[in-house]
Short mmCIF file of N, CA, C and O in Angstrom, two decimals:
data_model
loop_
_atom_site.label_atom_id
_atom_site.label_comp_id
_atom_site.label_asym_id
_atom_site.label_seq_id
_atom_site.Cartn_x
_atom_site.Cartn_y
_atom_site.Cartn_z
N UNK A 1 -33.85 -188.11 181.45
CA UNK A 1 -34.35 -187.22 180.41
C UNK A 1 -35.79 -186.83 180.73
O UNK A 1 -36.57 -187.79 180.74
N UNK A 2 -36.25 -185.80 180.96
CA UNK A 2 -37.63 -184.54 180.75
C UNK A 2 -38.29 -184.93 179.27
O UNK A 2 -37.66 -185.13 178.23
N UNK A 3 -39.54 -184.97 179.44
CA UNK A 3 -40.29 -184.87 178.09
C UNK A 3 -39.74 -184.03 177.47
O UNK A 3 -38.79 -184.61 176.95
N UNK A 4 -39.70 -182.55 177.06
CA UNK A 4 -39.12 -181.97 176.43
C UNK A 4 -38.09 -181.91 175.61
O UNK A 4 -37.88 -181.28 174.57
N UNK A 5 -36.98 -183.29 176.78
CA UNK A 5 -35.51 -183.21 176.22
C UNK A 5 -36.06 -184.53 174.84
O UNK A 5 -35.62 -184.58 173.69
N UNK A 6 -36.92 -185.26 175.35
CA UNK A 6 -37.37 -185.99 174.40
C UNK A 6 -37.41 -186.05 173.16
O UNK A 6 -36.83 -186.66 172.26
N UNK A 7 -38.64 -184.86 173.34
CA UNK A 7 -39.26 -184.39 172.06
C UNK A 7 -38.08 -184.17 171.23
O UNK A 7 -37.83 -184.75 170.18
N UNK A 8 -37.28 -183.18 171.87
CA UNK A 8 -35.94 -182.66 171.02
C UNK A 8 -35.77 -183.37 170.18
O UNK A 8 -36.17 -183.33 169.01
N UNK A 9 -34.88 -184.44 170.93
CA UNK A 9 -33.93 -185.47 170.41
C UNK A 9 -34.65 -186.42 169.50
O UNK A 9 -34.11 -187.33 168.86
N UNK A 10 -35.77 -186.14 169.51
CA UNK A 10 -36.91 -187.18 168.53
C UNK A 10 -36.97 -186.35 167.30
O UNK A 10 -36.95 -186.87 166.19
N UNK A 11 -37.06 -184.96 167.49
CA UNK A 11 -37.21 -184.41 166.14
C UNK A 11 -35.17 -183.81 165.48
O UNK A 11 -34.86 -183.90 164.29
N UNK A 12 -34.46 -183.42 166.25
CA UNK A 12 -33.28 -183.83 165.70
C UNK A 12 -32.76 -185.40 165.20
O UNK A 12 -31.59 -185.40 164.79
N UNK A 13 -33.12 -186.11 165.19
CA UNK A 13 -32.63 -187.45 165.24
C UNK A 13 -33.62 -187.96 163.54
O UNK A 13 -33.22 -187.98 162.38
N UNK A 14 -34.97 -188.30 164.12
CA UNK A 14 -35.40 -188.53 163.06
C UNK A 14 -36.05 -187.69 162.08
O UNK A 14 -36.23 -188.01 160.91
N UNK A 15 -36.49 -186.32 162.76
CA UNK A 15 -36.81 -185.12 161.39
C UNK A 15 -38.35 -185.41 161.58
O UNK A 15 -39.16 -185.34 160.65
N UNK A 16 -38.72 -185.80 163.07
CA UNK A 16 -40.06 -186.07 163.01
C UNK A 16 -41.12 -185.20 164.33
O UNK A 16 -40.76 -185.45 165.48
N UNK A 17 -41.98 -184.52 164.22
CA UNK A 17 -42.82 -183.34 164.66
C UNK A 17 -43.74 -184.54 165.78
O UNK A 17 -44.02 -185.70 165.51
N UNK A 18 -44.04 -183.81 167.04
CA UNK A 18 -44.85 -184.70 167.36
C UNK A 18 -46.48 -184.22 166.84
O UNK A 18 -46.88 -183.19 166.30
N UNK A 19 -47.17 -185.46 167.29
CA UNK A 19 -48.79 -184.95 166.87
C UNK A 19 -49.76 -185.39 168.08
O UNK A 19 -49.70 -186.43 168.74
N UNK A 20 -50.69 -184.32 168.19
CA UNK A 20 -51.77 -184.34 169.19
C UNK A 20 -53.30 -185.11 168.75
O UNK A 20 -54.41 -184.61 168.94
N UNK A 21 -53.03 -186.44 168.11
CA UNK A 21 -54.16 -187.03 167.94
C UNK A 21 -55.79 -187.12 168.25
O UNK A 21 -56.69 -187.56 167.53
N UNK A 22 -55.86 -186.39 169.88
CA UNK A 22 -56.58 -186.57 170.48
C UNK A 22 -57.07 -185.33 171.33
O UNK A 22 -56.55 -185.18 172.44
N UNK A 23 -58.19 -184.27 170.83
CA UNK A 23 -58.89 -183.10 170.96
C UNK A 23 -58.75 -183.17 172.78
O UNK A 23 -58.23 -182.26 173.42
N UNK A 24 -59.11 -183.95 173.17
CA UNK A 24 -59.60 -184.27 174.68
C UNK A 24 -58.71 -184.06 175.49
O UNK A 24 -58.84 -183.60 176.62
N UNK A 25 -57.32 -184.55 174.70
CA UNK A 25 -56.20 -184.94 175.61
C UNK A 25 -54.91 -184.22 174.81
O UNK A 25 -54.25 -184.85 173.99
N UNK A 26 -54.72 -183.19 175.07
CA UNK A 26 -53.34 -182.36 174.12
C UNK A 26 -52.61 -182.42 174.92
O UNK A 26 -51.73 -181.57 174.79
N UNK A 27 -52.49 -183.18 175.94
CA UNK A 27 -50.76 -183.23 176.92
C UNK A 27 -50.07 -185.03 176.27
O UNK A 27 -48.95 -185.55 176.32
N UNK A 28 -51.70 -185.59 175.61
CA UNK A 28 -50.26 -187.05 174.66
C UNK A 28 -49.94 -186.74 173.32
O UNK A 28 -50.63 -186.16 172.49
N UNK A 29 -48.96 -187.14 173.22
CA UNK A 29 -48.73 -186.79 171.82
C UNK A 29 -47.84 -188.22 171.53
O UNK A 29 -47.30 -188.93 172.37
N UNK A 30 -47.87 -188.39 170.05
CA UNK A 30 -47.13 -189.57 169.38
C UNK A 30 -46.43 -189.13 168.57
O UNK A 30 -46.66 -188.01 168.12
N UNK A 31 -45.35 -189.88 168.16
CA UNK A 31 -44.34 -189.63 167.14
C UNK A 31 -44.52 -190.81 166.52
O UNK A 31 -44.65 -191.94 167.00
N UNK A 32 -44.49 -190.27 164.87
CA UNK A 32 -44.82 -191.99 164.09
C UNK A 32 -43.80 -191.35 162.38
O UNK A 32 -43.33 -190.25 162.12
N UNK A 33 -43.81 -192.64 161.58
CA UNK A 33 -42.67 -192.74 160.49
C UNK A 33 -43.61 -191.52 159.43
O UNK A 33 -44.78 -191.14 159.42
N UNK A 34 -42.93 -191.35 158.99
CA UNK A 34 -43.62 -190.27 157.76
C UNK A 34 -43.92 -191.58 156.55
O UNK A 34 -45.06 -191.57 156.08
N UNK A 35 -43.34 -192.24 156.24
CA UNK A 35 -44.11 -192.94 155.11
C UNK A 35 -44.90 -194.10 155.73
O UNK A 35 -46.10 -193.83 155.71
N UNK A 36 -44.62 -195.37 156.32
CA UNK A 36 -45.92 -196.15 156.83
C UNK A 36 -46.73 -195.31 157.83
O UNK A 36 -47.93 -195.61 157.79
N UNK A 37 -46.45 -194.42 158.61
CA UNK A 37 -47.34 -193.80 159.79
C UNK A 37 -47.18 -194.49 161.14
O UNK A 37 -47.34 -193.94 162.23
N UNK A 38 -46.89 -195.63 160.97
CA UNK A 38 -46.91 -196.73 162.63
C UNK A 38 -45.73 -195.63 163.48
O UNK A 38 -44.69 -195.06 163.16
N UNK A 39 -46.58 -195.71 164.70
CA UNK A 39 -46.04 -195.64 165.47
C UNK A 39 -44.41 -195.53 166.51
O UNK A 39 -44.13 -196.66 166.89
N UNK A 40 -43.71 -194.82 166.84
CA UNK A 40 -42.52 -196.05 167.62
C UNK A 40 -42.56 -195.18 168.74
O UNK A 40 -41.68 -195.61 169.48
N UNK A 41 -43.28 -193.81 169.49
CA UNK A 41 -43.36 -193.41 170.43
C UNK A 41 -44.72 -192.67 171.19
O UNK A 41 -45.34 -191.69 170.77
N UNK A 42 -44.91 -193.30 172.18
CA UNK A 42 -46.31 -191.90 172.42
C UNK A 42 -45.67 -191.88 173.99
O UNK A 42 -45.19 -192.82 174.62
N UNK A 43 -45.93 -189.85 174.56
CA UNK A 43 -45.47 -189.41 175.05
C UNK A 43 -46.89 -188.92 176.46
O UNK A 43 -47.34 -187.87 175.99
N UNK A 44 -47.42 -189.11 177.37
CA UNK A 44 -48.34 -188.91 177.86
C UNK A 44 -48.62 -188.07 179.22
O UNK A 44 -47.57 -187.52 179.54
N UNK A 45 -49.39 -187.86 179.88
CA UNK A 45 -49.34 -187.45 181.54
C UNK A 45 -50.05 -188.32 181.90
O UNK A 45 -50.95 -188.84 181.24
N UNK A 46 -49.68 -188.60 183.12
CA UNK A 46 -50.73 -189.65 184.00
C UNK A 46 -50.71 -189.54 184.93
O UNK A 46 -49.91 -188.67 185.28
N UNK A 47 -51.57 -190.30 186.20
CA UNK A 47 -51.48 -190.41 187.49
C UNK A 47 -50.40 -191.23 187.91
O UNK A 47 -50.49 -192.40 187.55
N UNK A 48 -49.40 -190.90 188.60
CA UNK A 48 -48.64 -192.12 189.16
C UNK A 48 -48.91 -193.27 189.52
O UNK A 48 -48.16 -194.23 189.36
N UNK A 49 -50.23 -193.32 190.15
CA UNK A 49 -51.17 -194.61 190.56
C UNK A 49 -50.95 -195.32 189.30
O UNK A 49 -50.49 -196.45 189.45
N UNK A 50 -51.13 -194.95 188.15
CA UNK A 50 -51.58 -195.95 187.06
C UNK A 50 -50.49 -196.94 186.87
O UNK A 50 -50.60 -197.98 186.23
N UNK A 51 -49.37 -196.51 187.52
CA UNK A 51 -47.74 -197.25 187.40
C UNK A 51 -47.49 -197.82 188.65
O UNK A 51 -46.39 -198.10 189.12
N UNK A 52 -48.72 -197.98 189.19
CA UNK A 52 -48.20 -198.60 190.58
C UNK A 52 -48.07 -198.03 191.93
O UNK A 52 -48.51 -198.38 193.03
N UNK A 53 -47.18 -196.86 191.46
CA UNK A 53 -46.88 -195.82 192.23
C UNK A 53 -47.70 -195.16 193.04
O UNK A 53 -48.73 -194.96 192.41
N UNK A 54 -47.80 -194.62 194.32
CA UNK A 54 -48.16 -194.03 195.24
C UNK A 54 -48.87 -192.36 195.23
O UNK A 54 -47.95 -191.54 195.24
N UNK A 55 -49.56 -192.02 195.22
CA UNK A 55 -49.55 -190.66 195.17
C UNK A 55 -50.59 -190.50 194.14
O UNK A 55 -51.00 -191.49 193.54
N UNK A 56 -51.16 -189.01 193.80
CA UNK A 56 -52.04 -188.43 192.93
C UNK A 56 -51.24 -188.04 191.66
O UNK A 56 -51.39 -188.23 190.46
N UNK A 57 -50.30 -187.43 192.46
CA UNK A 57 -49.58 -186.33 191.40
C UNK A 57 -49.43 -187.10 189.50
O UNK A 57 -49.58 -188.31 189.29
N UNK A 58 -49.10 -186.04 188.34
CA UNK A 58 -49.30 -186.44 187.05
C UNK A 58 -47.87 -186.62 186.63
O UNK A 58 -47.16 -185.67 186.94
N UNK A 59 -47.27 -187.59 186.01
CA UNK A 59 -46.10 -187.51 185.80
C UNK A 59 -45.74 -188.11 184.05
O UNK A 59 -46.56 -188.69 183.35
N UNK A 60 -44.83 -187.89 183.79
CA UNK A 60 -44.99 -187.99 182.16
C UNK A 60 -43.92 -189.15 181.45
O UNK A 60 -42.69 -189.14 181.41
N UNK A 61 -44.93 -190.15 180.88
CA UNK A 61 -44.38 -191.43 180.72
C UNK A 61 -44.08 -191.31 179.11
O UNK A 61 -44.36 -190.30 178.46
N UNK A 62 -43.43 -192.57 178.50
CA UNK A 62 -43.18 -192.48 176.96
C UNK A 62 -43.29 -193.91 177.10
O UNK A 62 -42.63 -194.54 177.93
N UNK A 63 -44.25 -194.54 176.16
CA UNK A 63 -44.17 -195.95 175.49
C UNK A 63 -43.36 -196.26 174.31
O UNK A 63 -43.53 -195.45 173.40
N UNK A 64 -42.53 -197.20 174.07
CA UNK A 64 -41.72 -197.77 173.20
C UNK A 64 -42.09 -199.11 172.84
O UNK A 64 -42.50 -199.88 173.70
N UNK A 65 -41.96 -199.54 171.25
CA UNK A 65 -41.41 -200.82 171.43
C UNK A 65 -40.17 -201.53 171.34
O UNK A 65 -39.04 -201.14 171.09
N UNK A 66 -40.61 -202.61 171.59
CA UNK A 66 -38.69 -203.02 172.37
C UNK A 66 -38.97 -204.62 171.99
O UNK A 66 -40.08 -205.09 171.77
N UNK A 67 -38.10 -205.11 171.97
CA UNK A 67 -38.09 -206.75 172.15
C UNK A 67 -38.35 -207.51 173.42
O UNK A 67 -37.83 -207.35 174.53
N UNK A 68 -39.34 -208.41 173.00
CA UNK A 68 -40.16 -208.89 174.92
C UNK A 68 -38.91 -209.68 175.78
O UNK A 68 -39.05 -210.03 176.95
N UNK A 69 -37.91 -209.86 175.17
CA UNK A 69 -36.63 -210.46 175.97
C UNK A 69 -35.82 -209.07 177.03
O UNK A 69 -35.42 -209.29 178.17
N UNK A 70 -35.69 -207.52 176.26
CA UNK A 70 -35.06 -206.53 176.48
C UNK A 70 -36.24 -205.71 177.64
O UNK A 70 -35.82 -204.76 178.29
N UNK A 71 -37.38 -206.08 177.76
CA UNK A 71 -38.70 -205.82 178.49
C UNK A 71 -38.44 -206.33 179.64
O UNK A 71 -38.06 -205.72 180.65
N UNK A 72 -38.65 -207.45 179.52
CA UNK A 72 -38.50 -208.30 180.92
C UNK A 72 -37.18 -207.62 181.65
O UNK A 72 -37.40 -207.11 182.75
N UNK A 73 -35.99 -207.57 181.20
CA UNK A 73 -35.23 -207.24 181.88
C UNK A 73 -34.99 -205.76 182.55
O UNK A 73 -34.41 -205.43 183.58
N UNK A 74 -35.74 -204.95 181.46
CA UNK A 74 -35.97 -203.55 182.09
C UNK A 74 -36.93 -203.56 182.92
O UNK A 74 -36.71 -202.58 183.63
N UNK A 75 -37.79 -204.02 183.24
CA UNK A 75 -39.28 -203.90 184.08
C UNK A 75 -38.45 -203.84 185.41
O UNK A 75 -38.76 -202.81 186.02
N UNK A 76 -37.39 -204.69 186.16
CA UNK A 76 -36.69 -204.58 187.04
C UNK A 76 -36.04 -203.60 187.15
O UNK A 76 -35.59 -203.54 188.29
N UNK A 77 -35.67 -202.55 186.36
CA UNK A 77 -35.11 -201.16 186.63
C UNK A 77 -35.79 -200.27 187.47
O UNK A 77 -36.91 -200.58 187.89
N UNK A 78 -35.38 -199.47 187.70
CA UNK A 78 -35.90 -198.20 188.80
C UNK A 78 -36.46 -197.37 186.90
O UNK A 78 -35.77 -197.05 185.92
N UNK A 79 -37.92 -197.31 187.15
CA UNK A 79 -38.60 -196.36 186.09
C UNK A 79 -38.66 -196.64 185.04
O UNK A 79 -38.37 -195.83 184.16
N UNK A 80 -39.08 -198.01 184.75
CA UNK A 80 -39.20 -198.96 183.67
C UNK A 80 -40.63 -199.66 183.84
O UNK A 80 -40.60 -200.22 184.94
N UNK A 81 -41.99 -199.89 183.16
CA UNK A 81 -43.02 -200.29 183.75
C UNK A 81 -43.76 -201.25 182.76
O UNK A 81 -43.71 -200.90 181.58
N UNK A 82 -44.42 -202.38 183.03
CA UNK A 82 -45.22 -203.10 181.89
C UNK A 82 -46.17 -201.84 180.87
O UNK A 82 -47.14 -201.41 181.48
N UNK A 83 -46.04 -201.44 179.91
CA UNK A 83 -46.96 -200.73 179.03
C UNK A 83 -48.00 -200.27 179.51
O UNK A 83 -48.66 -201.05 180.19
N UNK A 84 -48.54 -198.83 179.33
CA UNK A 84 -49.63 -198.44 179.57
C UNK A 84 -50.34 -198.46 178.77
O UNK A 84 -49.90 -198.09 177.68
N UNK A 85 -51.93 -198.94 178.87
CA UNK A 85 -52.47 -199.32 177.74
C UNK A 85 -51.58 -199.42 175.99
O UNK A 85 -51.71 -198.50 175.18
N UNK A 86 -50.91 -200.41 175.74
CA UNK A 86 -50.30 -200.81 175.08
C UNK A 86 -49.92 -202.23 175.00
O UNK A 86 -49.35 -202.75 175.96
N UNK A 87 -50.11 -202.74 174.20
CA UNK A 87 -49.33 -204.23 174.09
C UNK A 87 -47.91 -204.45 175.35
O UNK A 87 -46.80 -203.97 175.12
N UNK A 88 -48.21 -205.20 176.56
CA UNK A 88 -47.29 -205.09 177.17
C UNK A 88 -45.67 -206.40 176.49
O UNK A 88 -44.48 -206.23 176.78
N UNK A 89 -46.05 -207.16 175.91
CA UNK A 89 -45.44 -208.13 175.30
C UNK A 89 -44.32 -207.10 174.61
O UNK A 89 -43.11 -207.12 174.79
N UNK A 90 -45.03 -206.27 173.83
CA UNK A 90 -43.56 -205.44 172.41
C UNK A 90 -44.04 -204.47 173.19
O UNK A 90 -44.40 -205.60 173.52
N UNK A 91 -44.44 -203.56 173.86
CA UNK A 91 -43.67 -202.24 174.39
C UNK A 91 -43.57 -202.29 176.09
O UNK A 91 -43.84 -203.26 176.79
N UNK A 92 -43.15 -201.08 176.50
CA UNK A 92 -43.17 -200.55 177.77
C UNK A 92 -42.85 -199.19 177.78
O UNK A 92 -42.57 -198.52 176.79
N UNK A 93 -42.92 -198.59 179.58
CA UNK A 93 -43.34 -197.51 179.61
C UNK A 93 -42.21 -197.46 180.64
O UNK A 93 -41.91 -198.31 181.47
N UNK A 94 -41.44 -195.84 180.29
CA UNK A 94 -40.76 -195.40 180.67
C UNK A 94 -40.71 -194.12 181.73
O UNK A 94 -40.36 -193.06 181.21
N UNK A 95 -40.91 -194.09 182.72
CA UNK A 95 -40.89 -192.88 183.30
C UNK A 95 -39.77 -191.52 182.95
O UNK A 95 -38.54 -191.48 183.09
N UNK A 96 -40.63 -190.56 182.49
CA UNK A 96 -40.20 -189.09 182.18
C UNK A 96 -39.31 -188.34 182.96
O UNK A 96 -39.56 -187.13 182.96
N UNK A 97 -38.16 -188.77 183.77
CA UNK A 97 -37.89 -188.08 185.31
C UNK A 97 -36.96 -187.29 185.26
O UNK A 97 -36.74 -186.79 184.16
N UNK A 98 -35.93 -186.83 186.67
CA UNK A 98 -34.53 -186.32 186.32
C UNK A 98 -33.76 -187.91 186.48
O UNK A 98 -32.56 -187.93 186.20
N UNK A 99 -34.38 -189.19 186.89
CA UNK A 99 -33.67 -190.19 187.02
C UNK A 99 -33.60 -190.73 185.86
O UNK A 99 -32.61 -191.46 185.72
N UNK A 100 -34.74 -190.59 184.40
CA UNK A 100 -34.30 -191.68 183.21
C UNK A 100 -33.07 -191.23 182.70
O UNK A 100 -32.69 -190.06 182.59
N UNK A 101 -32.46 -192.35 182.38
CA UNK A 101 -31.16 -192.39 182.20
C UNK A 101 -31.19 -192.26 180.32
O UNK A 101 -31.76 -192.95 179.47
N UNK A 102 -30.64 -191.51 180.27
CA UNK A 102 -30.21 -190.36 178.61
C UNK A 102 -30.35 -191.49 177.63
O UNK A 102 -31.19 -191.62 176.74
N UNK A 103 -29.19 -192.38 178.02
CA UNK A 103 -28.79 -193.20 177.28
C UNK A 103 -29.39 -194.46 176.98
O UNK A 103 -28.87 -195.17 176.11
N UNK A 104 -30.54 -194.88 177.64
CA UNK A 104 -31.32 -195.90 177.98
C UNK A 104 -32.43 -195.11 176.76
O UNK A 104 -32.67 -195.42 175.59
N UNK A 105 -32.93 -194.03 177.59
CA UNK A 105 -34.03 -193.70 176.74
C UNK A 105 -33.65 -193.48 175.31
O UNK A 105 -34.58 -193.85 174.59
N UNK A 106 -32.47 -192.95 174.53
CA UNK A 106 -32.08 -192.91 173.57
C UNK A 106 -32.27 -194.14 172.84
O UNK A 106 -32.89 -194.34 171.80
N UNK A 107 -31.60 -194.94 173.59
CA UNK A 107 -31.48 -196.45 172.50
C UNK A 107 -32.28 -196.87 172.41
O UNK A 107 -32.45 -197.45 171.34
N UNK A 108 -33.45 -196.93 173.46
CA UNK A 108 -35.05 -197.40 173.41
C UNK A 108 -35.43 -196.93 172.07
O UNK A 108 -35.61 -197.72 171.15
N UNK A 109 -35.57 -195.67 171.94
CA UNK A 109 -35.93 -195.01 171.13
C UNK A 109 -35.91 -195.22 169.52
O UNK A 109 -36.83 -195.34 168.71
N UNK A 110 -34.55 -195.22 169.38
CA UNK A 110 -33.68 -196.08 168.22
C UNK A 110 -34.25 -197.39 167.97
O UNK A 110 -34.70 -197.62 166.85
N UNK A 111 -34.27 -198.30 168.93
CA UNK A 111 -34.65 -199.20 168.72
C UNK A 111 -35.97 -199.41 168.20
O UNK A 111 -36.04 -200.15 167.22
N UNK A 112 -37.39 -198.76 168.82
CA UNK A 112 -38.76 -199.01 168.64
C UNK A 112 -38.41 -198.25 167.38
O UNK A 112 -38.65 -198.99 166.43
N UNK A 113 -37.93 -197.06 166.99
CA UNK A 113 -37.88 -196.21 165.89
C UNK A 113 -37.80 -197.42 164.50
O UNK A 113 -38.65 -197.48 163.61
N UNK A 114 -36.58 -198.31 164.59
CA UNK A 114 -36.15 -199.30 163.49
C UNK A 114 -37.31 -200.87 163.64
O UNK A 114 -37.56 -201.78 162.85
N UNK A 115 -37.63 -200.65 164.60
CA UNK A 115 -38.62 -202.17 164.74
C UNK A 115 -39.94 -201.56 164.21
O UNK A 115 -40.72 -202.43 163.83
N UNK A 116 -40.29 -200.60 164.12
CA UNK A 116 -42.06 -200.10 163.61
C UNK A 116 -41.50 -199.32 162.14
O UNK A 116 -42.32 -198.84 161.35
N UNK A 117 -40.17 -199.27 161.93
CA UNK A 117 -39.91 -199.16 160.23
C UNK A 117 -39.82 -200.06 159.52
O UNK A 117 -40.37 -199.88 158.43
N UNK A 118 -39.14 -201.36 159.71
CA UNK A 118 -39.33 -202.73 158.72
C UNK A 118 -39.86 -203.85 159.56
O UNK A 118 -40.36 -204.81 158.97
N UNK A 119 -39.81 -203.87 161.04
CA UNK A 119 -39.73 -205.33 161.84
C UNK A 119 -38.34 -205.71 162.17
O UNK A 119 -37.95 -206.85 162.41
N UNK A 120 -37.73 -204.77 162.16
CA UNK A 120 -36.40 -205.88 161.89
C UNK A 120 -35.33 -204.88 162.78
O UNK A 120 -35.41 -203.70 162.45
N UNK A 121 -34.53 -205.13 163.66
CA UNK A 121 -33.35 -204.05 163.63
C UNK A 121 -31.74 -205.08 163.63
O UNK A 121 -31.46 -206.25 163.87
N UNK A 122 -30.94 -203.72 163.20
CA UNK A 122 -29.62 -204.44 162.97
C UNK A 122 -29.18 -204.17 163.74
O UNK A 122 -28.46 -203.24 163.36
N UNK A 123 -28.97 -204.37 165.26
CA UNK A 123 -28.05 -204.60 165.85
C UNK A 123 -28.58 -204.51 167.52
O UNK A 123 -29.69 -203.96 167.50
N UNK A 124 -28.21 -204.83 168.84
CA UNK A 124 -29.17 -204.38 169.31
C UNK A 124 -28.37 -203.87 170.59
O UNK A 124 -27.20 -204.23 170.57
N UNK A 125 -28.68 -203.22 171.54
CA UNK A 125 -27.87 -202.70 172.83
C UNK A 125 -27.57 -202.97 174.18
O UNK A 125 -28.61 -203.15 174.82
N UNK A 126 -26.72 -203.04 174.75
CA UNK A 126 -25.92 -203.76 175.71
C UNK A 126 -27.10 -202.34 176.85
O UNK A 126 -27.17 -201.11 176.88
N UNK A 127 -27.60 -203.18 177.38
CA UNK A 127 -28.13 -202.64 178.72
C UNK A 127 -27.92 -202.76 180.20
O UNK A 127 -28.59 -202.32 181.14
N UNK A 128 -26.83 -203.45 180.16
CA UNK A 128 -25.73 -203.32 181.11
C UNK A 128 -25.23 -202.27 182.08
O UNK A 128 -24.22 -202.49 182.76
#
């Protein structure tokens, strides 16, 4: 999934607009709950370097939170990364590519979406 396809599926899904917090920087944007405000996505550009990665070029990551058990095991994926500036324990960072996988990023999504609405989610996903 493309940032773009992101955004979409963030504002069909939960009915939520992204926002440009930050005058300096209008390529991050966050998506957060309409009644508490917290957080469950921010969407960014960066240097690939900052992920480890090789090269100059800017590429476009999304932080989630996730459960630090469901973390660990994604960090070993191809485009899965300890958090960028973020709590690496409850989130991580997802690379923006034609390789993230739809369905990965979806449930991520879902998931940080229901964990930054009560703490709590009901049920959780086979990442298999």
């Amino acid at each position: 999934m493309n940032r773009k396809e992101v955004e979409n599926y963030i504002f069909e899904t939960y009915g939520v607009k992204k926002e440009s917090p930050w005058e300096d920087d209008p390529e991050s944007v966050i998506f957060r709950h309409r009644l508490n405000r917290k957080w469950f996505a921010l969407i960014m550009r960066i240097p690939q370097k900052r992920l480890g990665l090789s090269g100059e070029e800017q590429v476009d990551v999304m932080n989630v939170k996730c459960y630090p058990e469901l973390i660990e095991s994604l960090r070993f994926s191809e485009g899965f990364f300890p958090a960028y500036h973020m709590n690496k324990t409850h989130w991580i960072t997802v690379l923006l590519d034609e390789n993230a996988d739809e369905e990965k990023v979806k449930a991520l999504l879902d998931i940080s979406y229901e964990l930054t609405m009560n703490g709590k989610i009901k049920q959780t996903r086979d990442f298999r």
